[in-house]
Coordinates of C-alpha atoms in Angstrom, one line a residue:
Chain A
M27 CA 130.4 36.4 104.7
I28 CA 131.8 36.7 108.1
V29 CA 134.9 38.6 106.8
V30 CA 132.8 40.9 104.8
T31 CA 130.4 42.2 107.5
F32 CA 133.4 42.5 109.9
V33 CA 135.3 44.7 107.3
L34 CA 132.3 46.6 106.5
V35 CA 131.7 47.7 110.2
L36 CA 135.4 48.8 110.2
L37 CA 135.2 50.7 107.0
V38 CA 132.1 52.6 108.1
A39 CA 133.9 53.6 111.3
L40 CA 137.1 54.4 109.2
G41 CA 135.0 56.5 106.9
L42 CA 133.5 58.5 109.7
G43 CA 137.1 59.1 110.9
I44 CA 138.2 60.5 107.8
Y45 CA 135.0 62.4 107.8
S46 CA 135.8 64.1 111.0
R47 CA 139.1 65.2 109.6
R48 CA 137.2 68.0 108.1
G49 CA 137.0 71.0 110.4
A50 CA 139.9 69.8 112.6
G51 CA 142.3 72.6 113.0
K52 CA 146.1 72.5 112.9
T53 CA 147.2 73.4 116.1
T54 CA 148.5 70.9 118.7
A55 CA 145.7 71.7 120.8
D56 CA 143.2 70.7 118.0
F57 CA 144.9 67.6 117.4
L58 CA 144.9 66.6 121.2
V59 CA 142.0 68.0 122.8
G60 CA 139.7 68.7 119.9
G61 CA 140.2 72.6 120.3
R62 CA 138.5 72.4 123.7
K63 CA 135.1 72.6 121.9
F64 CA 133.2 69.4 122.6
G65 CA 129.6 69.7 123.7
G66 CA 127.7 67.4 126.2
I67 CA 126.6 65.0 123.9
L68 CA 130.1 64.6 122.1
L69 CA 131.6 64.3 125.5
F70 CA 129.3 61.7 126.5
I71 CA 130.0 59.7 123.5
L72 CA 133.9 60.3 123.9
V73 CA 134.1 59.3 127.8
V74 CA 131.7 56.4 127.3
G75 CA 133.6 55.3 124.3
E76 CA 136.8 55.2 126.1
V77 CA 135.5 53.7 129.3
Y78 CA 133.4 50.9 127.9
S79 CA 136.2 49.1 125.8
I80 CA 136.9 45.6 124.8
G81 CA 137.4 44.9 128.5
T82 CA 133.7 45.2 128.8
V83 CA 132.6 43.2 125.7
I84 CA 135.1 40.5 125.8
G85 CA 136.8 40.8 129.1
F86 CA 133.9 41.1 131.5
P87 CA 132.1 37.6 130.3
G88 CA 135.6 36.0 130.2
G89 CA 136.0 37.3 133.9
V90 CA 132.6 36.1 135.2
Y91 CA 133.3 32.7 133.4
A92 CA 136.6 32.4 135.3
E93 CA 135.9 33.9 138.7
G94 CA 132.0 34.3 139.0
A95 CA 130.1 37.0 140.8
G96 CA 133.0 38.4 142.6
F97 CA 134.5 39.5 139.3
A98 CA 131.1 41.0 138.1
I99 CA 130.6 43.1 141.1
W100 CA 134.1 44.8 141.3
F101 CA 133.9 45.4 137.5
M102 CA 130.4 47.0 137.4
G103 CA 130.9 48.6 141.1
Y104 CA 134.0 50.8 140.5
I105 CA 132.6 52.1 137.3
L106 CA 129.3 52.8 139.0
L107 CA 131.0 54.6 142.0
G108 CA 133.3 56.4 139.5
Y109 CA 130.5 58.6 137.9
P110 CA 129.4 60.1 141.4
I111 CA 133.1 60.9 142.2
G112 CA 133.5 62.5 138.8
Y113 CA 130.3 64.5 139.3
F114 CA 132.3 66.4 141.9
L115 CA 135.8 66.1 140.8
L116 CA 135.8 66.9 137.1
P117 CA 134.4 70.3 137.0
L118 CA 137.3 71.3 139.5
L119 CA 139.8 69.7 137.3
W120 CA 138.3 71.2 134.0
K121 CA 138.8 74.6 135.9
V122 CA 142.1 74.1 137.0
G123 CA 143.2 72.6 133.7
R124 CA 141.8 75.3 131.7
K125 CA 143.6 77.9 133.8
H126 CA 146.8 76.2 133.0
N127 CA 146.2 75.6 129.4
A128 CA 146.6 71.9 130.2
M129 CA 146.3 68.9 128.0
T130 CA 147.3 66.2 130.7
L131 CA 147.1 65.6 134.2
P132 CA 151.1 66.2 134.4
D133 CA 150.3 69.6 132.8
I134 CA 148.0 70.5 135.6
F135 CA 150.6 69.4 138.3
R136 CA 153.3 71.5 136.5
G137 CA 151.0 74.5 136.3
H138 CA 149.5 74.3 139.7
F139 CA 152.5 73.3 141.9
N140 CA 155.2 74.7 139.5
S141 CA 157.1 71.4 140.1
R142 CA 159.1 69.6 137.4
A143 CA 159.6 66.6 139.7
L144 CA 155.9 65.8 140.2
E145 CA 155.1 66.4 136.4
L146 CA 157.8 64.0 135.5
A147 CA 156.7 61.4 138.2
A148 CA 153.0 61.7 137.1
A149 CA 153.9 61.3 133.5
L150 CA 156.0 58.2 134.2
V151 CA 153.6 56.5 136.2
S152 CA 151.0 57.3 133.7
V153 CA 153.1 55.9 130.8
V154 CA 154.1 52.8 132.6
F155 CA 150.5 51.8 133.7
L156 CA 148.9 52.4 130.2
I157 CA 151.0 49.6 128.9
P158 CA 148.6 46.8 130.4
W159 CA 145.8 48.9 129.1
A160 CA 147.1 48.5 125.9
Q161 CA 147.7 45.0 126.4
L162 CA 144.0 44.7 127.5
Q163 CA 143.0 46.1 124.1
L164 CA 145.3 44.0 122.1
T165 CA 144.1 40.8 123.9
G166 CA 140.7 41.5 123.1
L167 CA 141.4 42.5 119.6
T168 CA 143.2 39.0 119.1
V169 CA 140.1 37.4 120.5
A170 CA 137.7 39.2 118.1
L171 CA 139.6 38.4 115.3
N172 CA 140.1 34.9 116.2
G173 CA 136.4 34.7 116.5
L174 CA 136.5 35.2 112.5
G175 CA 138.1 31.9 112.3
L176 CA 140.5 32.8 109.8
G177 CA 143.3 31.1 111.3
F178 CA 145.7 33.9 111.4
T179 CA 148.5 33.7 113.6
P180 CA 148.4 36.0 116.9
L181 CA 151.2 38.1 115.7
V182 CA 149.2 39.0 112.3
T183 CA 146.2 39.5 114.1
V184 CA 147.6 42.0 116.5
L185 CA 149.5 43.9 113.8
V186 CA 146.3 44.1 111.6
G187 CA 144.5 45.7 114.7
V188 CA 147.4 48.0 115.5
S189 CA 147.5 49.3 111.9
I190 CA 143.7 50.2 111.9
A191 CA 144.1 52.1 115.3
L192 CA 147.2 53.9 113.9
I193 CA 145.4 55.1 110.8
F194 CA 142.7 56.7 113.1
V195 CA 145.1 58.4 115.1
M196 CA 147.1 59.6 112.0
L197 CA 144.1 60.9 110.3
S198 CA 142.9 63.4 112.9
G199 CA 143.9 62.9 116.4
I200 CA 141.1 62.7 119.1
R201 CA 138.5 63.6 116.8
A202 CA 138.7 60.6 115.2
P203 CA 138.0 58.4 118.0
A204 CA 135.3 60.7 119.1
Y205 CA 133.3 60.6 115.9
V206 CA 134.2 56.8 115.6
S207 CA 132.8 56.5 119.0
Y208 CA 129.4 56.8 117.5
V209 CA 129.6 53.9 115.5
K210 CA 131.6 52.1 118.2
D211 CA 129.0 52.7 121.0
F212 CA 126.2 51.5 118.8
A213 CA 128.1 48.4 117.8
L214 CA 129.2 47.7 121.4
I215 CA 125.4 47.7 122.6
F216 CA 124.3 45.9 119.4
A217 CA 127.0 43.1 119.9
I218 CA 125.9 42.8 123.6
V219 CA 122.3 42.8 123.0
V220 CA 122.2 40.6 120.0
V221 CA 124.2 37.8 121.6
A222 CA 122.2 38.0 124.8
V223 CA 118.9 37.8 122.8
F224 CA 120.2 34.7 120.9
V225 CA 121.1 33.2 124.1
L226 CA 117.6 33.7 125.4
G227 CA 116.3 32.5 122.1
Q228 CA 117.8 29.0 122.8
N229 CA 115.9 26.4 124.5
T230 CA 116.9 27.8 127.8
S231 CA 115.7 30.3 130.3
I232 CA 116.9 32.4 133.1
P233 CA 116.5 30.2 135.9
K234 CA 118.3 27.1 133.9
I235 CA 121.3 29.4 133.1
M236 CA 121.7 30.7 136.7
A237 CA 121.4 26.9 137.8
D238 CA 123.9 25.7 135.2
A239 CA 126.4 28.4 136.2
N240 CA 126.6 26.9 139.6
V241 CA 127.5 23.4 138.3
G242 CA 130.9 22.6 139.4
S243 CA 131.6 25.9 141.5
A244 CA 129.5 28.7 142.6
H245 CA 129.5 31.4 140.1
T246 CA 126.5 33.5 141.5
T247 CA 127.5 34.4 145.1
I248 CA 130.8 35.8 146.6
A249 CA 132.2 33.7 149.4
A250 CA 133.0 35.5 152.6
G251 CA 136.7 35.9 153.4
R252 CA 139.2 36.1 150.5
P253 CA 136.9 36.3 147.5
M254 CA 134.8 39.2 149.2
I255 CA 138.0 41.1 150.3
H256 CA 139.2 41.1 146.9
T257 CA 135.9 42.1 145.5
V258 CA 135.3 45.1 147.8
S259 CA 138.9 46.3 148.0
T260 CA 139.2 46.2 144.2
M261 CA 135.8 47.9 143.8
L262 CA 136.7 50.7 146.0
F263 CA 140.2 51.2 145.0
Q264 CA 139.6 51.3 141.3
A265 CA 136.5 53.7 141.9
V266 CA 138.9 56.3 143.2
G267 CA 141.4 55.6 140.1
F268 CA 138.7 55.8 137.5
F269 CA 139.0 59.4 136.6
M270 CA 142.7 59.4 136.9
F271 CA 143.1 57.8 133.6
P272 CA 144.8 59.9 131.2
F273 CA 142.5 59.8 128.2
V274 CA 139.8 60.4 130.5
I275 CA 141.3 63.6 131.7
Q276 CA 142.1 64.5 128.0
A277 CA 138.4 64.0 127.1
I278 CA 137.2 66.2 130.1
L279 CA 139.7 69.1 129.1
S280 CA 138.2 68.9 125.5
S281 CA 134.9 69.9 126.9
K282 CA 133.7 73.3 126.6
S283 CA 132.6 74.2 130.2
A284 CA 132.6 73.1 133.7
K285 CA 128.8 72.8 133.8
T286 CA 128.9 70.4 130.7
V287 CA 131.3 68.2 132.4
R288 CA 129.3 67.9 135.4
K289 CA 125.6 67.4 133.8
T290 CA 127.3 64.9 131.4
Q291 CA 127.9 62.5 134.5
I292 CA 124.3 62.3 135.1
G293 CA 123.3 60.0 132.2
M294 CA 126.5 57.8 132.6
P295 CA 125.1 55.0 134.9
I296 CA 122.1 54.4 132.7
Y297 CA 124.4 53.3 130.1
M298 CA 125.7 50.5 132.5
L299 CA 122.2 48.9 131.9
M300 CA 123.9 46.8 129.1
Y301 CA 125.7 44.7 131.8
P302 CA 122.6 42.4 132.7
F303 CA 122.7 41.3 129.0
L304 CA 126.3 40.6 129.3
M305 CA 125.7 38.6 132.5
I306 CA 123.2 36.5 130.7
T307 CA 125.9 35.6 127.9
A308 CA 128.6 35.1 130.7
Y309 CA 126.6 32.9 132.7
F310 CA 125.4 30.7 129.5
A311 CA 129.0 30.3 128.4
I312 CA 129.7 28.5 131.7
S313 CA 127.5 25.6 130.6
A314 CA 127.6 26.1 126.7
V315 CA 131.4 26.6 126.5
P316 CA 132.7 24.3 129.3
G317 CA 136.4 23.8 129.8
L318 CA 138.0 27.1 129.0
K319 CA 141.0 27.7 131.4
G320 CA 143.5 30.5 132.2
P321 CA 143.6 33.4 129.3
D322 CA 141.4 31.1 127.0
T323 CA 138.5 32.1 129.5
N324 CA 138.6 35.4 127.4
L325 CA 137.2 33.6 124.6
A326 CA 133.8 33.0 126.4
F327 CA 131.9 35.8 124.8
I328 CA 133.0 35.2 121.0
E329 CA 132.5 31.5 121.4
V330 CA 129.1 31.8 122.7
A331 CA 128.5 34.1 119.5
R332 CA 130.0 31.7 117.3
R333 CA 128.0 28.9 118.4
L334 CA 124.5 30.7 118.1
L335 CA 124.8 33.5 115.5
P336 CA 124.8 33.2 111.7
D337 CA 128.1 33.9 110.2
W338 CA 127.4 37.5 108.9
L339 CA 126.2 38.5 112.5
V340 CA 129.4 37.0 114.0
G341 CA 131.3 39.1 111.6
V342 CA 129.3 42.2 112.8
V343 CA 129.6 41.3 116.5
A344 CA 133.4 40.9 116.2
G345 CA 133.7 44.0 114.2
G346 CA 132.1 45.9 116.9
A347 CA 134.2 44.3 119.5
A348 CA 137.3 45.0 117.5
L349 CA 136.4 48.6 116.9
C350 CA 136.1 49.1 120.8
A351 CA 139.4 47.9 121.3
I352 CA 140.7 50.1 118.3
V353 CA 139.0 53.4 119.7
V354 CA 140.6 53.0 123.2
L355 CA 143.8 51.9 121.7
A356 CA 143.9 55.1 119.4
A357 CA 143.1 57.1 122.5
S358 CA 145.6 55.5 124.6
S359 CA 148.3 55.9 121.9
L360 CA 147.6 59.5 121.4
V361 CA 147.6 60.4 125.3
I362 CA 151.0 58.5 125.5
G363 CA 152.4 60.6 122.7
T364 CA 151.1 63.5 124.5
L365 CA 152.3 62.7 127.9
V366 CA 155.9 61.9 126.7
S367 CA 156.2 64.9 124.4
R368 CA 154.8 67.6 126.6
N369 CA 155.7 66.3 130.0
V370 CA 158.6 64.1 129.7
L371 CA 160.7 65.3 126.6
T372 CA 160.1 69.1 127.3
G373 CA 161.5 71.8 125.3
V374 CA 160.2 70.5 122.1
K375 CA 159.3 73.0 119.4
E376 CA 155.6 72.9 118.5
E377 CA 156.4 71.7 114.8
K378 CA 158.4 68.8 116.0
Q379 CA 156.0 67.9 118.7
K380 CA 153.5 66.4 116.2
S381 CA 155.9 64.1 114.4
L382 CA 157.5 63.1 117.9
V383 CA 154.1 62.2 119.1
R384 CA 154.1 59.6 116.6
V385 CA 157.3 58.1 117.0
I386 CA 156.6 57.6 120.9
I387 CA 153.4 56.0 119.9
A388 CA 155.0 53.3 117.8
I389 CA 157.3 52.4 120.5
Y390 CA 154.3 52.2 123.0
L391 CA 152.4 49.9 120.5
A392 CA 155.5 47.9 120.1
V393 CA 156.1 47.1 123.8
S394 CA 152.4 46.4 124.3
I395 CA 152.2 43.9 121.3
V396 CA 155.3 42.0 122.7
L397 CA 154.0 41.8 126.2
T398 CA 150.5 40.7 124.7
L399 CA 152.2 38.0 122.5
V400 CA 154.7 36.7 125.3
F401 CA 152.6 36.9 128.5
P402 CA 148.9 36.1 127.5
N403 CA 146.8 37.2 130.6
L404 CA 143.2 37.3 131.9
M405 CA 141.8 40.5 130.6
G406 CA 140.4 41.5 134.1
A407 CA 143.8 41.0 135.5
L408 CA 145.2 43.6 133.2
I409 CA 142.6 46.1 134.2
N410 CA 143.6 45.7 137.7
T411 CA 147.3 45.9 136.8
S412 CA 146.8 49.4 135.1
Y413 CA 144.9 50.6 138.2
Y414 CA 147.4 49.7 140.7
G415 CA 149.7 52.6 139.3
I416 CA 147.0 55.0 137.8
T417 CA 145.1 55.2 141.2
Q418 CA 148.2 56.4 143.0
L419 CA 147.6 59.9 141.2
A420 CA 144.6 60.4 143.3
V421 CA 146.7 61.6 146.2
A422 CA 148.2 64.4 144.1
V423 CA 144.8 65.1 142.8
V424 CA 143.2 65.5 146.3
L425 CA 146.2 67.7 147.5
L426 CA 145.6 69.7 144.2
I427 CA 142.0 70.3 144.9
A428 CA 142.3 70.8 148.6
G429 CA 145.6 72.6 149.0
S430 CA 148.1 71.6 151.5
R431 CA 151.5 72.4 152.9
V432 CA 153.0 69.2 151.3
R433 CA 155.8 69.9 149.1
P434 CA 155.4 68.7 145.4
S435 CA 158.5 66.9 145.5
N436 CA 157.1 65.0 148.3
I437 CA 154.0 64.4 146.5
A438 CA 156.2 63.0 143.6
A439 CA 157.9 60.6 146.1
G440 CA 154.8 59.2 147.5
L441 CA 153.3 58.7 144.0
L442 CA 156.4 56.8 142.9
A443 CA 156.9 54.8 146.1
G444 CA 153.1 53.9 145.7
A445 CA 153.6 52.8 142.1
A446 CA 156.9 50.8 143.0
T447 CA 155.3 49.2 146.0
A448 CA 152.4 48.0 143.6
V449 CA 155.0 46.7 141.1
G450 CA 157.1 45.0 143.9
I451 CA 154.2 43.2 145.3
Y452 CA 152.8 42.4 141.9
L453 CA 156.4 40.7 141.0
S454 CA 156.8 39.0 144.2
G455 CA 153.5 37.3 144.0
A456 CA 152.9 37.8 147.8
D457 CA 149.7 37.0 149.1
L458 CA 147.6 39.5 150.7
G459 CA 144.6 37.4 151.5
G460 CA 142.7 38.7 148.4
L461 CA 143.3 42.5 149.4
N462 CA 143.8 44.2 146.2
I463 CA 147.6 44.9 146.1
G464 CA 146.8 48.7 145.2
V465 CA 145.4 49.2 148.6
P466 CA 148.9 48.8 150.5
S467 CA 150.5 50.6 147.8
L468 CA 148.2 53.7 148.1
A469 CA 148.8 53.5 152.0
V470 CA 152.6 53.8 151.3
N471 CA 151.9 56.7 149.1
V472 CA 149.8 58.4 151.5
A473 CA 152.3 57.6 154.4
I474 CA 155.1 59.1 152.7
V475 CA 153.1 62.4 152.0
V476 CA 152.0 62.6 155.7
I477 CA 155.3 62.0 157.2
G478 CA 156.9 64.6 154.7
R479 CA 154.3 67.0 155.7
L480 CA 155.1 66.5 159.2
V481 CA 158.7 66.5 159.0
W482 CA 159.4 68.9 156.1
P483 CA 156.4 70.9 155.3
A484 CA 156.4 73.6 152.6
K485 CA 156.5 77.5 154.0
Q486 CA 153.2 78.2 152.4
A487 CA 150.2 75.9 151.6
S488 CA 149.6 75.4 148.1
E489 CA 146.7 77.2 146.5
A490 CA 143.3 75.2 146.8
V491 CA 141.2 74.7 143.6
W492 CA 138.1 73.6 146.1
V493 CA 137.4 76.8 148.1
R494 CA 134.7 77.0 150.3
K495 CA 132.1 80.0 150.0
K496 CA 132.6 81.5 153.3
H497 CA 136.4 81.8 152.6
R498 CA 135.5 83.8 149.4
L499 CA 133.4 86.3 151.2
T500 CA 135.7 86.8 154.0
A501 CA 138.9 86.6 152.0
Q502 CA 140.3 89.9 152.6
F503 CA 139.5 89.7 156.3
S504 CA 140.7 86.3 156.8
A505 CA 144.0 86.9 155.0
V506 CA 144.7 89.8 157.0
A507 CA 143.9 87.9 160.1
L508 CA 145.9 85.1 159.0
D509 CA 148.9 87.2 158.4
A510 CA 148.5 88.9 161.9
A511 CA 148.2 85.4 163.6
D512 CA 151.1 83.8 162.0
P513 CA 154.4 85.2 163.5
K514 CA 156.5 83.4 160.8
S515 CA 154.9 85.5 158.2
S516 CA 157.4 88.0 157.4
Q517 CA 156.0 89.6 154.4
P518 CA 152.3 90.8 154.5
V519 CA 150.6 89.4 151.2
P520 CA 148.8 92.3 149.3
V521 CA 145.2 91.9 149.8
S522 CA 144.3 91.9 146.2
D523 CA 146.4 88.9 145.6
N524 CA 144.5 87.0 148.2
V525 CA 141.3 87.6 146.6
L526 CA 142.6 86.3 143.5
T527 CA 144.1 83.3 145.3
H528 CA 140.8 82.6 146.6
E529 CA 138.9 83.2 143.5
V530 CA 140.8 81.4 140.9
Chain B
M3 CA 131.3 74.6 140.9
N4 CA 132.7 73.7 144.4
P5 CA 130.9 70.6 145.7
N6 CA 127.8 71.3 147.6
P7 CA 127.9 69.1 150.9
K8 CA 124.1 68.2 150.5
S9 CA 124.6 67.4 147.0
M10 CA 127.7 65.2 147.9
L11 CA 125.5 63.1 150.4
I12 CA 123.1 62.4 147.9
V13 CA 125.4 61.6 144.8
L14 CA 128.2 60.2 146.4
G15 CA 127.3 59.2 150.2
I16 CA 124.0 57.1 149.4
P17 CA 125.5 55.1 146.2
L18 CA 128.8 54.6 148.0
V19 CA 127.2 53.3 151.5
A20 CA 124.4 51.3 149.4
L21 CA 126.5 49.5 147.0
T22 CA 129.3 48.6 149.7
A23 CA 126.8 47.4 152.4
G24 CA 124.7 45.5 149.5
V25 CA 127.7 43.6 148.3
L26 CA 128.9 42.7 151.9
F27 CA 125.5 41.6 153.1
L28 CA 123.9 40.1 149.8
G29 CA 127.3 38.6 148.5
G30 CA 126.6 35.3 150.0
S31 CA 123.0 35.1 149.6
T32 CA 121.4 32.4 147.5
A33 CA 118.1 34.2 147.6
T34 CA 116.9 35.1 143.9
I35 CA 114.2 37.4 142.7
F36 CA 112.7 36.3 139.5
S37 CA 115.4 33.7 139.5
V38 CA 118.1 36.4 139.4
P39 CA 120.6 36.2 142.4
V40 CA 119.4 39.1 144.7
L41 CA 122.9 40.5 144.7
F42 CA 122.6 41.4 141.1
V43 CA 119.1 42.6 141.3
F44 CA 120.3 45.2 143.9
V45 CA 123.3 46.3 142.1
F46 CA 121.4 46.6 138.7
A47 CA 118.7 48.6 140.5
L48 CA 121.8 50.9 141.8
F49 CA 122.6 52.0 138.0
P50 CA 119.3 54.0 137.3
I51 CA 119.1 55.0 141.0
T52 CA 122.5 56.5 140.9
S53 CA 121.4 58.6 137.7
A54 CA 118.3 59.4 139.4
L55 CA 120.4 60.8 142.6
M56 CA 122.6 62.9 140.2
A57 CA 119.5 64.1 138.4
I58 CA 117.8 65.2 141.8
A59 CA 121.2 66.9 143.0
W60 CA 121.5 68.5 139.8
R61 CA 118.0 69.9 139.9
L62 CA 118.3 70.9 143.7
Y63 CA 121.6 72.3 143.9
D64 CA 124.1 72.1 141.1
R65 CA 122.2 73.3 138.0
D66 CA 122.0 76.9 139.0
A67 CA 125.2 76.9 141.0
D68 CA 127.4 79.6 139.6
Y69 CA 130.0 77.8 137.5
E70 CA 131.7 81.4 136.7
E71 CA 132.0 82.3 140.3
D72 CA 135.7 81.0 140.5
S73 CA 136.8 82.4 137.2
A74 CA 139.6 85.2 137.6
T75 CA 137.1 87.6 135.7
A76 CA 134.7 87.7 138.5
P77 CA 136.4 89.0 141.6
S78 CA 133.8 91.3 142.3
E79 CA 131.8 89.3 144.5
A80 CA 134.3 88.7 147.0
T81 CA 135.0 92.5 147.3
K82 CA 131.4 93.2 147.8

């Protein structure tokens, strides 16, 4: 029974994936960014579908089980702060993305800065740091499938999950995850709420769960010093990187207007009201499923489900959880293929691009599968690892939005140095007193950009995406005035060009 | 489309300051409201509050902002 309901959830999703193929166009743009026609509701579902992955359903309770309130707070906090940032940032990114007909962030960099170096650096950092993200999905997928109690080996489990994800991508590109997201979002909320309801249906109460959660070690407070430093630094650092995630950028670029993109952010935090339900299950697991250690803490949620729910319902919950992983895995795979084919292996013909995308996805998944099986990790740690690198892109994005005299190659150097610093600190296992290792890495990134700006500035400032209104109204006058004031300006820039510069 | 400073204060400033300060000051507290740690009550409350702040800024400043203003097709305004 448990398998029947599990398979049923996946079949419904697969059916929708196939159904969504109808109406999908044949160009690469259709395949990758849904032909840029997504309205507000579909965009909301798509973004939500990719933000709340198996890291939420399985990873969050596991992290709270292992690390307590500090984990819960950074996890919820960075997502919450991500939306207000997106409210302002995303319309601007949409605008510049549309202007350059971009499908990825490196596309935007290439179009805006006309820099192959920056494009390549950004693509490289994105691809490398999306590997832990796939590991995160695969780890969760293993947990969900293990919840069925079929006794599959981890290898078989992972391969089954990957096959389903591949089928979705092959069928219709981003549209499959988008439509499947409808089923997935429902399944996610259902899984979370139903398990919480069963927990509360036990002979227990919130006060008892809270009291039991603190037996042994404190799980409901964040101690001053190291744990607090870790929580706050991770929360703020990851909020900055939240919308740098390549698949979120791709979802944004698939939207039909800047206004839609901004308006869509308003409802996003409401969706987070599922977290109180997850907290109940997470805290309950501490006393109900004692003794989980290391990567096994990932099992907290599914173990509670197995102990409290009837078999058929465990199947539905595990199916919903698996679907979350599959949707994000599909979206990540797709974006990896896009990044490599468009931004790394350039000069590939349109017809060849599609098949090349598929080969690269297979390589990406293979690497992730090996890492998942060889280095099992706490899911929260995998999220952190992805952000160490992905957040480094924020410096380039800020310079893109604001315009500056930093050379694009200098931005690329900062980006690579930041990412390399993160990897170096991570591998060295250095102790920073709780500070998220992305923070010093970001500092290195910024330092290189600042020093480069001072020592070796570009001759002209890059065009700003964010232009203040007063500039617009006085564009002609200020342009003339600037030229007059700048003795180095050998060639006066035509006024009409300046108007365009400030308008676009 | 360009961020409105007042809107930024409401949408970004308030949640950022409130959440960071809340975590720092309430993180070590063992106080509870209806047996839920006060830290969590505060953070959970910020979810709908952040949405509400965005909705307010949207209505006041951003809904009627000119989203086409920066497109290359409308340079006429700057040349007025």
